[in-house]
Amino acid sequence: MILNPGSARLRARTVAIPDPGPLETYLPRDGASAFLRKGDGIVGIGEVARFATDSLDAADIWWTEFSATIEHETELYGQYGTGPVALGSFAFDPDHSNEPSVLVVPEVVIGRRDGQSWYTRLGYGRLVDDPPERQPAPEAPGELSWSDGAMSGVDWELMVGEAVKMLNRGELEKIVLARDLIARASGPIDPRWVVERLTTSYANTWTFLLDGLLGATPEMLVRRRGGLATSRVLAGTIRRGTDDEASRLAEALRSSSKNLREHEYAVRSVAERLAPFCSGMNVPEAPSILELPNVLHLATDITGAVVDNVTALALAAAVHPSAAVCGSPTHVALDLINELETLDRGRYAGPVGWIDTAGDGEWALALRSGQIHQATPNEIQIYAGAGIMSDSNPAEELAETIAKFRPMRDALSG
């Protein structure tokens, strides 16, 4: 859908502005989108175009064609991620989801990156310089009641046990299984309340908001900045514990054969799928430890030199779904996920991020997230998953999901 009042060409103007302060404070109650990390990123307000699809490749084609029609006047020519952008989120598995994937082109963008702040307005006809103002602070959801989603914890453990049997029979190498919880409030849940708390408590992650999907993910599926592609692969997790326990737990994670094998499958899947689009790649031999307030992850940052001007969205289409959120082999794991979970993941664990007119952008995985559905604004469905291996312990995997629920539960409670 393109919101064009006539035959006028879509125009955009980008200007440098003083530091606007916390970007999330400009989010309106409705029609807001965001992708933020460590105070940098972009906030979108309103929309001039929207493209609903079930295909990342179709979204890439649409944006390439649509963005080429924009007449852009800018003070920041060539600076990464400035100017008109599309923010998007995509279903984990569009063949088994009722949740539509979407790209949204905001009418207004406020951004900050590398010490530079800017403001972009899009529209048809004459553009008025009218930067948005900060919004009133959002209200807390109030008292929440929690309930199981598709499965109880006990039933989910039984499902994991069945998956472990399949893994030990050699039917596949790894599978990632998810579960959900439902929170209900007395009134509509304001997503900005959650976003503001996630940006504070989980500043090292990427906080996102689009069409009711919100969260704070630690995993970058793929970023393209000029000729360089990067991907942060996370697989292998242990609870964070106290500060005194962190070193011991990190060493336990680093020496865990189960977690190292799980991580190896995820790294291999991303590297193999990025390779055809890169003239050279760097894949570290051993993972590092990523420390978050709730968990520790094994992490590997893959880099590659992009060829043939492949866009960030096309790279995301090539890599998703990786073994980090699906399993290995991919097609076998995907079939078993749909057979076992009885859960519509929607856009959970799917790509979420942005792309600019140069084809640069960032596409993370929508983890540590939740969905507020338009039909039930008093409810939010939150998700968590765990990588299951042949030697997985169902009780330990359940505990891992509980730890991964913590960011959203804490942000909702305030």
CSV table of C-alpha atoms in Angstrom, one decimal:
chain,number,residue,atom,x,y,z
A,1,MET,CA,0.0,0.0,0.0
A,2,ILE,CA,1.3,3.4,-1.0
A,3,LEU,CA,-0.3,6.5,0.5
A,4,ASN,CA,-0.1,8.8,-2.5
A,5,PRO,CA,-2.8,11.5,-2.7
A,6,GLY,CA,-2.1,12.0,-6.5
A,7,SER,CA,0.5,11.7,-9.1
A,8,ALA,CA,3.1,13.7,-7.2
A,9,ARG,CA,6.5,12.1,-6.7
A,10,LEU,CA,7.5,11.0,-3.2
A,11,ARG,CA,10.1,13.4,-1.8
A,12,ALA,CA,12.3,13.2,1.3
A,13,ARG,CA,14.5,15.7,3.1
A,14,THR,CA,17.2,14.8,5.6
A,15,VAL,CA,18.8,17.5,7.9
A,16,ALA,CA,21.4,17.3,10.7
A,17,ILE,CA,20.0,18.2,14.1
A,18,PRO,CA,21.4,18.6,17.6
A,19,ASP,CA,21.5,15.5,19.8
A,20,PRO,CA,17.7,14.9,20.5
A,21,GLY,CA,18.3,12.8,23.6
A,22,PRO,CA,16.7,9.4,24.2
A,23,LEU,CA,15.2,8.5,20.8
A,24,GLU,CA,12.6,6.2,22.3
A,25,THR,CA,10.9,9.3,24.0
A,26,TYR,CA,9.7,10.4,20.6
A,27,LEU,CA,7.6,7.3,19.9
A,28,PRO,CA,3.9,8.1,19.6
A,29,ARG,CA,1.3,5.7,21.1
A,30,ASP,CA,0.3,4.6,17.6
A,31,GLY,CA,2.1,4.3,14.3
A,32,ALA,CA,5.6,3.9,15.8
A,33,SER,CA,8.6,1.8,14.9
A,34,ALA,CA,12.1,1.6,16.3
A,35,PHE,CA,15.4,-0.2,16.1
A,36,LEU,CA,17.8,1.0,18.8
A,37,ARG,CA,21.1,0.0,20.5
A,38,LYS,CA,23.3,1.8,23.0
A,39,GLY,CA,21.4,5.0,22.4
A,40,ASP,CA,21.9,4.9,18.6
A,41,GLY,CA,19.5,3.8,15.9
A,42,ILE,CA,16.3,5.0,14.4
A,43,VAL,CA,12.7,5.8,15.4
A,44,GLY,CA,9.9,5.9,12.8
A,45,ILE,CA,6.7,7.9,13.1
A,46,GLY,CA,3.7,7.3,10.9
A,47,GLU,CA,4.0,5.8,7.4
A,48,VAL,CA,3.9,6.7,3.8
A,49,ALA,CA,4.0,3.2,2.4
A,50,ARG,CA,3.5,-0.4,3.6
A,51,PHE,CA,4.2,-3.7,1.9
A,52,ALA,CA,2.7,-6.9,3.3
A,53,THR,CA,4.4,-10.1,2.0
A,54,ASP,CA,5.3,-13.7,2.9
A,55,SER,CA,8.7,-13.4,1.3
A,56,LEU,CA,11.9,-11.6,2.1
A,57,ASP,CA,13.0,-11.8,-1.5
A,58,ALA,CA,9.7,-10.1,-2.6
A,59,ALA,CA,10.2,-7.4,0.0
A,60,ASP,CA,13.8,-6.8,-1.3
A,61,ILE,CA,12.5,-6.3,-4.8
A,62,TRP,CA,9.7,-4.0,-3.7
A,63,TRP,CA,12.0,-1.8,-1.6
A,64,THR,CA,14.6,-1.6,-4.4
A,65,GLU,CA,12.0,-0.4,-6.9
A,66,PHE,CA,10.1,1.8,-4.5
A,67,SER,CA,13.2,3.5,-3.0
A,68,ALA,CA,14.5,4.3,-6.5
A,69,THR,CA,11.4,6.6,-7.0
A,70,ILE,CA,12.1,8.8,-3.9
A,71,GLU,CA,13.5,12.3,-4.6
A,72,HIS,CA,15.9,12.8,-1.7
A,73,GLU,CA,17.5,16.0,-0.6
A,74,THR,CA,20.0,15.5,2.2
A,75,GLU,CA,22.7,17.3,4.3
A,76,LEU,CA,24.2,13.9,5.1
A,77,TYR,CA,24.8,12.3,1.7
A,78,GLY,CA,26.5,8.9,1.9
A,79,GLN,CA,26.3,8.6,5.7
A,80,TYR,CA,25.3,5.1,6.8
A,81,GLY,CA,21.6,4.5,7.5
A,82,THR,CA,20.4,8.1,7.1
A,83,GLY,CA,17.6,9.2,4.9
A,84,PRO,CA,14.5,7.2,3.8
A,85,VAL,CA,14.4,3.7,5.3
A,86,ALA,CA,12.0,0.8,5.5
A,87,LEU,CA,11.6,-1.0,8.8
A,88,GLY,CA,10.4,-4.6,8.7
A,89,SER,CA,9.7,-7.8,10.5
A,90,PHE,CA,9.1,-11.2,9.0
A,91,ALA,CA,7.4,-14.4,10.1
A,92,PHE,CA,9.7,-17.1,11.3
A,93,ASP,CA,8.0,-19.6,8.9
A,94,PRO,CA,5.4,-17.9,6.6
A,95,ASP,CA,4.1,-21.3,5.5
A,96,HIS,CA,2.9,-22.0,9.0
A,97,SER,CA,1.9,-18.6,10.4
A,98,ASN,CA,-1.1,-16.3,10.4
A,99,GLU,CA,1.0,-13.3,11.2
A,100,PRO,CA,1.8,-11.2,8.1
A,101,SER,CA,5.3,-10.1,7.3
A,102,VAL,CA,5.6,-6.4,6.6
A,103,LEU,CA,7.9,-3.5,5.5
A,104,VAL,CA,6.9,0.0,6.6
A,105,VAL,CA,8.3,3.3,5.3
A,106,PRO,CA,7.9,5.9,8.0
A,107,GLU,CA,6.8,9.4,7.3
A,108,VAL,CA,9.3,10.8,9.8
A,109,VAL,CA,12.6,9.3,11.0
A,110,ILE,CA,14.7,10.6,13.9
A,111,GLY,CA,18.1,8.9,14.1
A,112,ARG,CA,21.5,9.0,15.7
A,113,ARG,CA,24.6,7.1,14.8
A,114,ASP,CA,28.4,7.6,15.4
A,115,GLY,CA,27.7,10.9,17.1
A,116,GLN,CA,25.6,12.3,14.2
A,117,SER,CA,21.9,13.0,14.7
A,118,TRP,CA,19.4,13.6,11.9
A,119,TYR,CA,15.8,14.0,11.0
A,120,THR,CA,14.1,12.8,7.8
A,121,ARG,CA,10.6,13.7,6.5
A,122,LEU,CA,8.9,12.0,3.6
A,123,GLY,CA,5.8,13.2,1.8
A,124,TYR,CA,4.1,14.1,-1.5
A,125,GLY,CA,4.4,17.7,-2.6
A,126,ARG,CA,5.9,20.5,-0.4
A,127,LEU,CA,7.7,19.2,2.7
A,128,VAL,CA,7.4,21.2,5.9
A,129,ASP,CA,10.3,21.2,8.4
A,130,ASP,CA,8.4,20.4,11.5
A,131,PRO,CA,10.5,18.0,13.7
A,132,PRO,CA,8.4,16.0,16.1
A,133,GLU,CA,8.4,16.6,19.9
A,134,ARG,CA,9.0,14.3,22.7
A,135,GLN,CA,5.9,12.4,23.8
A,136,PRO,CA,4.4,12.2,27.4
A,137,ALA,CA,5.9,9.3,29.4
A,138,PRO,CA,3.9,6.1,28.8
A,139,GLU,CA,2.0,4.5,31.6
A,140,ALA,CA,2.7,1.2,33.2
A,141,PRO,CA,0.5,-1.7,32.3
A,142,GLY,CA,-0.6,-2.1,36.0
A,143,GLU,CA,-1.1,-5.5,37.6
A,144,LEU,CA,-0.5,-8.4,35.3
A,145,SER,CA,-1.8,-11.9,35.4
A,146,TRP,CA,0.2,-14.6,33.7
A,147,SER,CA,-0.8,-17.9,32.1
A,148,ASP,CA,0.6,-20.6,29.9
A,149,GLY,CA,0.4,-20.3,26.2
A,150,ALA,CA,0.3,-23.2,23.8
A,151,MET,CA,1.8,-25.6,26.4
A,152,SER,CA,2.4,-25.8,30.1
A,153,GLY,CA,6.0,-26.1,31.3
A,154,VAL,CA,5.5,-29.8,32.0
A,155,ASP,CA,4.1,-30.5,28.6
A,156,TRP,CA,6.9,-28.6,27.0
A,157,GLU,CA,9.5,-30.7,28.9
A,158,LEU,CA,7.7,-33.9,27.5
A,159,MET,CA,8.0,-32.4,24.0
A,160,VAL,CA,11.7,-31.8,24.5
A,161,GLY,CA,12.1,-35.4,25.7
A,162,GLU,CA,10.5,-36.6,22.4
A,163,ALA,CA,12.8,-34.4,20.4
A,164,VAL,CA,15.8,-35.8,22.3
A,165,LYS,CA,14.7,-39.4,21.3
A,166,MET,CA,14.6,-38.3,17.6
A,167,LEU,CA,18.0,-36.7,17.9
A,168,ASN,CA,19.5,-39.9,19.4
A,169,ARG,CA,17.9,-41.9,16.5
A,170,GLY,CA,19.9,-39.7,14.2
A,171,GLU,CA,16.9,-38.1,12.5
A,172,LEU,CA,18.6,-34.7,12.9
A,173,GLU,CA,21.5,-32.9,14.6
A,174,LYS,CA,19.8,-30.1,16.4
A,175,ILE,CA,16.3,-28.6,16.8
A,176,VAL,CA,15.3,-25.3,18.4
A,177,LEU,CA,12.0,-25.5,20.3
A,178,ALA,CA,10.0,-22.5,21.6
A,179,ARG,CA,7.3,-21.8,24.1
A,180,ASP,CA,5.1,-18.9,25.0
A,181,LEU,CA,3.4,-17.2,28.0
A,182,ILE,CA,0.4,-14.8,28.0
A,183,ALA,CA,0.2,-11.7,30.2
A,184,ARG,CA,-3.1,-9.9,30.7
A,185,ALA,CA,-3.5,-6.4,32.1
A,186,SER,CA,-6.6,-4.4,33.2
A,187,GLY,CA,-6.1,-2.0,30.3
A,188,PRO,CA,-4.3,-1.7,27.0
A,189,ILE,CA,-0.5,-2.4,27.2
A,190,ASP,CA,1.5,0.6,25.9
A,191,PRO,CA,4.5,-0.9,23.9
A,192,ARG,CA,6.5,2.2,24.7
A,193,TRP,CA,6.6,1.3,28.4
A,194,VAL,CA,8.3,-1.9,27.5
A,195,VAL,CA,10.6,-0.4,24.9
A,196,GLU,CA,11.9,2.3,27.3
A,197,ARG,CA,12.8,-0.3,29.9
A,198,LEU,CA,14.4,-2.6,27.5
A,199,THR,CA,16.7,0.1,26.1
A,200,THR,CA,17.8,0.9,29.7
A,201,SER,CA,18.2,-2.6,31.1
A,202,TYR,CA,19.5,-4.3,27.9
A,203,ALA,CA,21.4,-1.5,26.2
A,204,ASN,CA,23.8,-4.0,24.5
A,205,THR,CA,21.0,-5.6,22.6
A,206,TRP,CA,19.0,-4.4,19.7
A,207,THR,CA,15.6,-3.1,20.9
A,208,PHE,CA,12.9,-3.2,18.2
A,209,LEU,CA,9.2,-2.2,17.8
A,210,LEU,CA,7.0,-2.7,14.8
A,211,ASP,CA,3.3,-3.5,14.4
A,212,GLY,CA,3.0,-4.7,18.0
A,213,LEU,CA,6.1,-6.8,17.9
A,214,LEU,CA,8.7,-5.7,20.4
A,215,GLY,CA,11.7,-7.0,22.2
A,216,ALA,CA,15.5,-6.7,22.8
A,217,THR,CA,17.5,-9.2,20.8
A,218,PRO,CA,21.2,-10.0,21.3
A,219,GLU,CA,21.5,-11.7,17.9
A,220,MET,CA,22.3,-9.9,14.6
A,221,LEU,CA,21.3,-12.1,11.7
A,222,VAL,CA,23.2,-9.9,9.2
A,223,ARG,CA,24.3,-6.3,8.8
A,224,ARG,CA,25.5,-4.7,5.6
A,225,ARG,CA,27.5,-1.5,5.8
A,226,GLY,CA,29.0,-0.6,2.4
A,227,GLY,CA,31.0,-3.6,1.2
A,228,LEU,CA,31.1,-5.4,4.6
A,229,ALA,CA,28.7,-8.0,5.9
A,230,THR,CA,28.7,-9.0,9.5
A,231,SER,CA,26.7,-11.6,11.5
A,232,ARG,CA,26.6,-12.2,15.2
A,233,VAL,CA,25.8,-15.9,15.8
A,234,LEU,CA,24.5,-16.9,19.3
A,235,ALA,CA,23.9,-20.5,20.3
A,236,GLY,CA,24.8,-22.2,23.6
A,237,THR,CA,23.4,-20.6,26.7
A,238,ILE,CA,23.7,-20.7,30.4
A,239,ARG,CA,22.0,-18.7,33.1
A,240,ARG,CA,23.8,-15.5,34.2
A,241,GLY,CA,23.8,-16.1,38.0
A,242,THR,CA,25.3,-13.6,40.4
A,243,ASP,CA,28.3,-11.5,39.6
A,244,ASP,CA,30.4,-13.8,41.8
A,245,GLU,CA,29.2,-16.8,39.7
A,246,ALA,CA,29.7,-15.3,36.3
A,247,SER,CA,33.3,-16.4,35.7
A,248,ARG,CA,32.6,-20.0,36.8
A,249,LEU,CA,29.5,-20.2,34.7
A,250,ALA,CA,31.3,-18.7,31.7
A,251,GLU,CA,34.0,-21.3,31.9
A,252,ALA,CA,31.4,-24.1,32.3
A,253,LEU,CA,29.7,-22.8,29.1
A,254,ARG,CA,33.0,-22.5,27.3
A,255,SER,CA,33.9,-26.1,28.1
A,256,SER,CA,30.4,-27.7,27.5
A,257,SER,CA,30.6,-30.1,24.6
A,258,LYS,CA,26.8,-29.9,24.2
A,259,ASN,CA,26.8,-26.1,23.9
A,260,LEU,CA,29.9,-26.1,21.7
A,261,ARG,CA,28.3,-28.5,19.2
A,262,GLU,CA,25.1,-26.5,19.2
A,263,HIS,CA,27.1,-23.4,18.5
A,264,GLU,CA,29.1,-25.0,15.8
A,265,TYR,CA,26.0,-26.0,13.9
A,266,ALA,CA,24.7,-22.4,14.0
A,267,VAL,CA,28.0,-20.9,12.9
A,268,ARG,CA,28.3,-23.4,10.1
A,269,SER,CA,24.8,-22.7,8.8
A,270,VAL,CA,25.3,-18.9,8.6
A,271,ALA,CA,28.8,-19.1,7.1
A,272,GLU,CA,27.8,-21.5,4.4
A,273,ARG,CA,24.8,-19.3,3.4
A,274,LEU,CA,26.8,-16.1,3.4
A,275,ALA,CA,29.7,-17.5,1.5
A,276,PRO,CA,28.2,-17.3,-2.0
A,277,PHE,CA,27.7,-13.5,-1.5
A,278,CYS,CA,31.2,-12.8,-0.2
A,279,SER,CA,34.6,-12.6,-1.9
A,280,GLY,CA,36.2,-13.4,1.4
A,281,MET,CA,35.1,-14.3,5.0
A,282,ASN,CA,36.5,-14.4,8.5
A,283,VAL,CA,35.1,-17.0,10.8
A,284,PRO,CA,36.8,-17.2,14.2
A,285,GLU,CA,37.9,-20.6,15.3
A,286,ALA,CA,36.5,-20.4,18.8
A,287,PRO,CA,33.5,-18.5,20.2
A,288,SER,CA,33.6,-15.7,22.8
A,289,ILE,CA,31.3,-15.2,25.7
A,290,LEU,CA,28.5,-12.6,25.5
A,291,GLU,CA,27.4,-11.6,29.0
A,292,LEU,CA,23.8,-10.3,29.4
A,293,PRO,CA,21.9,-9.5,32.6
A,294,ASN,CA,20.0,-12.7,32.4
A,295,VAL,CA,22.1,-15.2,30.5
A,296,LEU,CA,25.6,-16.0,29.0
A,297,HIS,CA,25.9,-16.9,25.4
A,298,LEU,CA,28.5,-18.5,23.2
A,299,ALA,CA,29.0,-15.9,20.4
A,300,THR,CA,30.8,-15.7,17.1
A,301,ASP,CA,31.1,-12.6,14.9
A,302,ILE,CA,31.4,-13.6,11.2
A,303,THR,CA,32.5,-11.0,8.6
A,304,GLY,CA,32.6,-11.0,4.9
A,305,ALA,CA,33.3,-8.8,1.9
A,306,VAL,CA,30.0,-8.5,-0.1
A,307,VAL,CA,30.1,-8.9,-3.9
A,308,ASP,CA,27.7,-7.6,-6.6
A,309,ASN,CA,26.0,-5.0,-4.3
A,310,VAL,CA,23.8,-7.6,-2.7
A,311,THR,CA,21.4,-5.7,-0.3
A,312,ALA,CA,21.1,-6.3,3.4
A,313,LEU,CA,17.6,-7.7,2.9
A,314,ALA,CA,18.8,-10.1,0.3
A,315,LEU,CA,21.5,-11.4,2.6
A,316,ALA,CA,18.9,-11.9,5.4
A,317,ALA,CA,16.8,-13.9,3.0
A,318,ALA,CA,19.7,-16.1,2.2
A,319,VAL,CA,20.7,-16.8,5.8
A,320,HIS,CA,17.2,-17.2,7.5
A,321,PRO,CA,16.4,-19.5,9.2
A,322,SER,CA,19.8,-20.4,10.6
A,323,ALA,CA,20.5,-23.3,12.9
A,324,ALA,CA,20.5,-20.8,15.8
A,325,VAL,CA,16.7,-20.5,15.7
A,326,CYS,CA,15.7,-23.6,13.7
A,327,GLY,CA,18.1,-26.5,13.8
A,328,SER,CA,20.1,-28.7,11.5
A,329,PRO,CA,19.5,-29.9,8.9
A,330,THR,CA,17.2,-26.9,8.3
A,331,HIS,CA,14.3,-28.6,6.4
A,332,VAL,CA,14.1,-31.5,8.8
A,333,ALA,CA,14.2,-29.3,11.9
A,334,LEU,CA,11.5,-27.0,10.4
A,335,ASP,CA,9.2,-29.8,9.7
A,336,LEU,CA,9.6,-31.2,13.2
A,337,ILE,CA,9.1,-27.7,14.8
A,338,ASN,CA,5.7,-27.5,13.0
A,339,GLU,CA,4.8,-31.0,14.1
A,340,LEU,CA,5.9,-30.7,17.8
A,341,GLU,CA,5.3,-27.1,19.0
A,342,THR,CA,1.6,-26.6,18.3
A,343,LEU,CA,2.6,-22.9,18.5
A,344,ASP,CA,2.3,-20.2,15.8
A,345,ARG,CA,5.6,-18.4,16.3
A,346,GLY,CA,4.4,-15.5,14.2
A,347,ARG,CA,7.3,-13.1,13.8
A,348,TYR,CA,9.2,-14.4,16.8
A,349,ALA,CA,12.6,-15.6,15.7
A,350,GLY,CA,12.1,-14.0,12.3
A,351,PRO,CA,14.2,-11.2,10.8
A,352,VAL,CA,13.5,-7.7,12.2
A,353,GLY,CA,15.4,-4.5,11.2
A,354,TRP,CA,15.8,-1.9,8.6
A,355,ILE,CA,17.2,-1.1,5.1
A,356,ASP,CA,18.1,2.2,3.5
A,357,THR,CA,18.1,3.3,-0.1
A,358,ALA,CA,21.7,2.2,-0.6
A,359,GLY,CA,20.8,-1.3,0.4
A,360,ASP,CA,22.6,-1.1,3.7
A,361,GLY,CA,20.9,-2.1,6.8
A,362,GLU,CA,20.6,-4.3,9.9
A,363,TRP,CA,18.5,-7.4,10.3
A,364,ALA,CA,18.4,-9.0,13.7
A,365,LEU,CA,16.4,-12.0,14.9
A,366,ALA,CA,13.3,-11.2,16.9
A,367,LEU,CA,14.3,-12.9,20.1
A,368,ARG,CA,13.5,-12.0,23.8
A,369,SER,CA,10.3,-10.6,22.3
A,370,GLY,CA,6.6,-10.4,22.6
A,371,GLN,CA,3.6,-9.6,20.4
A,372,ILE,CA,0.6,-7.3,21.3
A,373,HIS,CA,-2.2,-8.2,18.9
A,374,GLN,CA,-4.5,-5.4,17.7
A,375,ALA,CA,-7.6,-7.5,18.6
A,376,THR,CA,-6.4,-8.0,22.2
A,377,PRO,CA,-4.6,-4.8,23.3
A,378,ASN,CA,-4.7,-5.9,27.0
A,379,GLU,CA,-2.6,-9.0,26.3
A,380,ILE,CA,0.9,-9.7,25.3
A,381,GLN,CA,2.3,-13.0,24.1
A,382,ILE,CA,6.0,-13.5,24.9
A,383,TYR,CA,8.3,-16.1,23.6
A,384,ALA,CA,11.5,-18.0,24.4
A,385,GLY,CA,13.3,-21.0,22.9
A,386,ALA,CA,16.2,-23.4,23.5
A,387,GLY,CA,18.5,-25.4,21.2
A,388,ILE,CA,17.9,-29.1,21.8
A,389,MET,CA,20.7,-31.6,21.3
A,390,SER,CA,20.9,-35.4,21.7
A,391,ASP,CA,22.3,-35.0,25.3
A,392,SER,CA,19.8,-32.2,26.3
A,393,ASN,CA,18.2,-32.4,29.7
A,394,PRO,CA,14.5,-31.3,29.4
A,395,ALA,CA,14.4,-29.7,32.9
A,396,GLU,CA,17.6,-27.7,32.1
A,397,GLU,CA,16.2,-26.6,28.7
A,398,LEU,CA,13.0,-25.4,30.5
A,399,ALA,CA,15.1,-23.4,32.9
A,400,GLU,CA,16.8,-21.8,30.0
A,401,THR,CA,13.5,-20.6,28.6
A,402,ILE,CA,12.6,-19.2,32.0
A,403,ALA,CA,15.8,-17.2,32.0
A,404,LYS,CA,15.1,-16.0,28.4
A,405,PHE,CA,11.6,-14.8,29.4
A,406,ARG,CA,13.2,-12.5,32.0
A,407,PRO,CA,13.8,-9.4,29.8
A,408,MET,CA,10.2,-9.1,28.7
A,409,ARG,CA,8.7,-10.0,32.1
A,410,ASP,CA,10.9,-7.5,33.9
A,411,ALA,CA,10.2,-4.8,31.4
A,412,LEU,CA,6.4,-5.4,31.6
A,413,SER,CA,6.5,-5.3,35.4
A,414,GLY,CA,8.7,-2.2,35.5
